[in-house]
Amino acid sequence: MTEEIIIAGFGGQGVLSMGKILAYSGVMQDKEVSWMPSYGPEMRGGTANVSVIISDERISSPIINQFDTAIILNQQSLDKFESSVKPGGLLIFDPNGITHNPTRKDINIYEIAATAKAQEMGISKVFNMVVLGGFLKLKPIVAPEFIHKGLEKSLPERHHNLIPQNEEAIEVGKGIIKPFHTL
Amino acid sequence: MARELKLMKGNEAIARAMIASGTDGYFGYPITPQSEVMETLMLEKPWETTGMTVLQAESEMASINMVYGGAATGKKVATSSSSPGISLMQEGLTYLAGAEIPCLVVNVMRGGPGLGTIQPSQSDYFQSVKGGGHGDYQLYTLAPASVQEMYDFVFDAWDIAFKYRNPVLILSDGAIGQCMEKLYTRDYVPRWTEEERRKNAPWGTWGKPADRNHNIITSLELDSGRQEIFNLKLQAKYAEMKEKEVRYEALNCEDADYIIVAYGSSSRISMKAMQMAREKGLKVGLFRLITLFPFPTKQLNEVSKKCKGILTVEMSAGQMVEDVRLATECRVKVEHFGRFGGIIPTPTEVLEALENKIIK
């Protein structure tokens, strides 16, 4: 199993930390992982993205240009990465702020209204975990107990009291993701 | 500090390895994409645990000269920076090499020339292995290709630096510096005691006992005859490194029709390109340089005898390619592929370049 993922959105949406929690969960489950962020001028206010690879084998390049899954959280990222999903791959997007929907017909596309749901529930801070939940519903590449361990490892100890809220957000995400276009 | 499984950035690995390998001091000045080195040191506060000194200097010139001062006493002293900052250190580096002072310098390369960009690049190869500063000198140059190697090479650097009394350069780039991967940490190697330092660095300026003359650390020699003798001694040292300290990794080279030569993050991208090529039925191998100086001349020459063509991949306009052509004595076709200015090539681009420039 090798899953090559790009997570892309605005800086401040928790894109990098979502990737980090996913990567750390992979480590806990004894997988090979890599986490490669964009760290250029764009992350100083603007778009942010991170490539995460989780695999059973040694990872060759942490830098990749074709993805099994793209998790897209704004229009700029949709424009940039929709074409980079491998045929038959998966694209997940949050419709918040999206003015032009994805158009590919050769991939599976799901939408997750995570921004709206997180606001409605007053859990905007863990919006990114709602999105992660949606992804894990479709691709359960790491088991829930390892996600728990991943959260423990990647959150500083003073925030460990927030782990239940993060896990609850993941469950919410699993519940609200829905197909947009499937093969 | 014990062996543990962690997930961390390459830059963080450098900092943690410095602490764990018993480094006595770090002097640096922040610059993207390596700022996490000093950030991690400042967060870890090793001065409270191992007693390691960590200091933010006022400039890169100050940092490298603080390294000179500290390391002249036989202590393990390190600095790190990125390309423009390393350029500022070149005077210090030639003085360190000329005074035969062991030390560790880490360059997490970014796009140039000038201030350039903050994204990854590999265009400091010439600067690293062809001088950089003036005079006939070499830095032992290691090119890590993973977060684990960023960590391990710090330990290796101290062994080489003190064995040969020579500065060691870890030449990395923004991609490996910023990427997070799994890492097994090592047990703490305690900082040297006063006695150990005197034993391991008998040449150091740590005080003059009654039974010997002053130790003098300098790169100045007014007698040209003696300077030539000293230069010959340096050259003998570099020849010994070429003989004994070459490191490389040859993957799938035994049956390869075509070989990609690369180092650092380019070698990771090339490994993926190699896998894609093998899936297409093309017999492609990867020759990864681990030491850039000493260059694995003999080993690459040997491997190239059986292949039809070589592609070098480097995030530059083509620097290492010159040494590959020399090593292979132009017997086989050698072409370069690179992106530069901070653009990272994709595995697909590398495979296309291999097909268009070498195989076609």
PDB file of C-alpha atoms in Angstrom, chain A residues 111-179:
ATOM      1  CA  GLU A 111     -17.486  17.143  -1.224  1.00  0.00           C
ATOM      2  CA  ILE A 112     -17.319  17.887   2.462  1.00  0.00           C
ATOM      3  CA  ALA A 113     -18.948  21.056   3.815  1.00  0.00           C
ATOM      4  CA  ALA A 114     -16.519  21.137   6.718  1.00  0.00           C
ATOM      5  CA  THR A 115     -16.233  24.925   7.071  1.00  0.00           C
ATOM      6  CA  ALA A 116     -20.014  25.347   7.365  1.00  0.00           C
ATOM      7  CA  LYS A 117     -20.421  22.363   9.687  1.00  0.00           C
ATOM      8  CA  ALA A 118     -17.569  23.376  11.979  1.00  0.00           C
ATOM      9  CA  GLN A 119     -18.948  26.906  12.232  1.00  0.00           C
ATOM     10  CA  GLU A 120     -22.436  25.635  12.950  1.00  0.00           C
ATOM     11  CA  MET A 121     -21.105  23.387  15.731  1.00  0.00           C
ATOM     12  CA  GLY A 122     -18.762  26.067  17.096  1.00  0.00           C
ATOM     13  CA  ILE A 123     -15.675  23.879  16.478  1.00  0.00           C
ATOM     14  CA  SER A 124     -13.946  25.979  13.826  1.00  0.00           C
ATOM     15  CA  LYS A 125     -10.552  25.359  15.406  1.00  0.00           C
ATOM     16  CA  VAL A 126     -10.734  21.665  14.545  1.00  0.00           C
ATOM     17  CA  PHE A 127     -12.171  22.252  11.064  1.00  0.00           C
ATOM     18  CA  ASN A 128      -9.166  20.451   9.613  1.00  0.00           C
ATOM     19  CA  MET A 129      -9.986  17.309  11.608  1.00  0.00           C
ATOM     20  CA  VAL A 130     -13.510  17.310  10.128  1.00  0.00           C
ATOM     21  CA  VAL A 131     -11.845  17.212   6.708  1.00  0.00           C
ATOM     22  CA  LEU A 132      -9.432  14.479   7.831  1.00  0.00           C
ATOM     23  CA  GLY A 133     -12.429  12.444   9.041  1.00  0.00           C
ATOM     24  CA  GLY A 134     -14.011  12.676   5.597  1.00  0.00           C
ATOM     25  CA  PHE A 135     -10.812  11.395   3.999  1.00  0.00           C
ATOM     26  CA  LEU A 136     -10.470   8.528   6.489  1.00  0.00           C
ATOM     27  CA  LYS A 137     -14.071   7.479   5.830  1.00  0.00           C
ATOM     28  CA  LEU A 138     -13.195   6.950   2.164  1.00  0.00           C
ATOM     29  CA  LYS A 139      -9.634   5.699   2.692  1.00  0.00           C
ATOM     30  CA  PRO A 140      -9.141   4.172   6.151  1.00  0.00           C
ATOM     31  CA  ILE A 141      -5.374   3.880   5.662  1.00  0.00           C
ATOM     32  CA  VAL A 142      -4.696   4.383   9.356  1.00  0.00           C
ATOM     33  CA  ALA A 143      -6.785   2.855  12.134  1.00  0.00           C
ATOM     34  CA  PRO A 144      -8.538   5.075  14.709  1.00  0.00           C
ATOM     35  CA  GLU A 145      -6.302   3.947  17.588  1.00  0.00           C
ATOM     36  CA  PHE A 146      -3.253   5.094  15.648  1.00  0.00           C
ATOM     37  CA  ILE A 147      -4.920   8.420  14.833  1.00  0.00           C
ATOM     38  CA  HIS A 148      -5.301   8.808  18.607  1.00  0.00           C
ATOM     39  CA  LYS A 149      -1.603   8.114  19.079  1.00  0.00           C
ATOM     40  CA  GLY A 150      -0.769  10.451  16.196  1.00  0.00           C
ATOM     41  CA  LEU A 151      -2.706  13.240  17.904  1.00  0.00           C
ATOM     42  CA  GLU A 152      -0.871  12.572  21.151  1.00  0.00           C
ATOM     43  CA  LYS A 153       2.475  12.773  19.385  1.00  0.00           C
ATOM     44  CA  SER A 154       1.825  15.807  17.237  1.00  0.00           C
ATOM     45  CA  LEU A 155      -0.045  18.020  19.703  1.00  0.00           C
ATOM     46  CA  PRO A 156       1.960  19.625  22.494  1.00  0.00           C
ATOM     47  CA  GLU A 157       1.078  18.164  25.890  1.00  0.00           C
ATOM     48  CA  ARG A 158      -0.675  21.333  27.028  1.00  0.00           C
ATOM     49  CA  HIS A 159      -3.218  20.703  24.256  1.00  0.00           C
ATOM     50  CA  HIS A 160      -3.828  17.028  25.040  1.00  0.00           C
ATOM     51  CA  ASN A 161      -7.109  17.981  26.679  1.00  0.00           C
ATOM     52  CA  LEU A 162      -8.301  18.860  23.152  1.00  0.00           C
ATOM     53  CA  ILE A 163      -7.767  15.351  21.773  1.00  0.00           C
ATOM     54  CA  PRO A 164     -11.374  14.213  22.423  1.00  0.00           C
ATOM     55  CA  GLN A 165     -12.650  17.279  20.553  1.00  0.00           C
ATOM     56  CA  ASN A 166     -10.327  16.458  17.623  1.00  0.00           C
ATOM     57  CA  GLU A 167     -11.551  12.865  17.545  1.00  0.00           C
ATOM     58  CA  GLU A 168     -15.159  14.011  17.696  1.00  0.00           C
ATOM     59  CA  ALA A 169     -14.475  16.297  14.721  1.00  0.00           C
ATOM     60  CA  ILE A 170     -13.080  13.327  12.794  1.00  0.00           C
ATOM     61  CA  GLU A 171     -16.332  11.452  13.449  1.00  0.00           C
ATOM     62  CA  VAL A 172     -18.365  14.466  12.282  1.00  0.00           C
ATOM     63  CA  GLY A 173     -16.348  14.509   9.063  1.00  0.00           C
ATOM     64  CA  LYS A 174     -17.032  10.827   8.442  1.00  0.00           C
ATOM     65  CA  GLY A 175     -20.735  11.609   8.683  1.00  0.00           C
ATOM     66  CA  ILE A 176     -20.964  14.578   6.342  1.00  0.00           C
ATOM     67  CA  ILE A 177     -18.766  13.645   3.366  1.00  0.00           C
ATOM     68  CA  LYS A 178     -20.852  12.969   0.256  1.00  0.00           C
ATOM     69  CA  PRO A 179     -20.246  12.006  -3.349  1.00  0.00           C
TER      70      PRO A 179
END
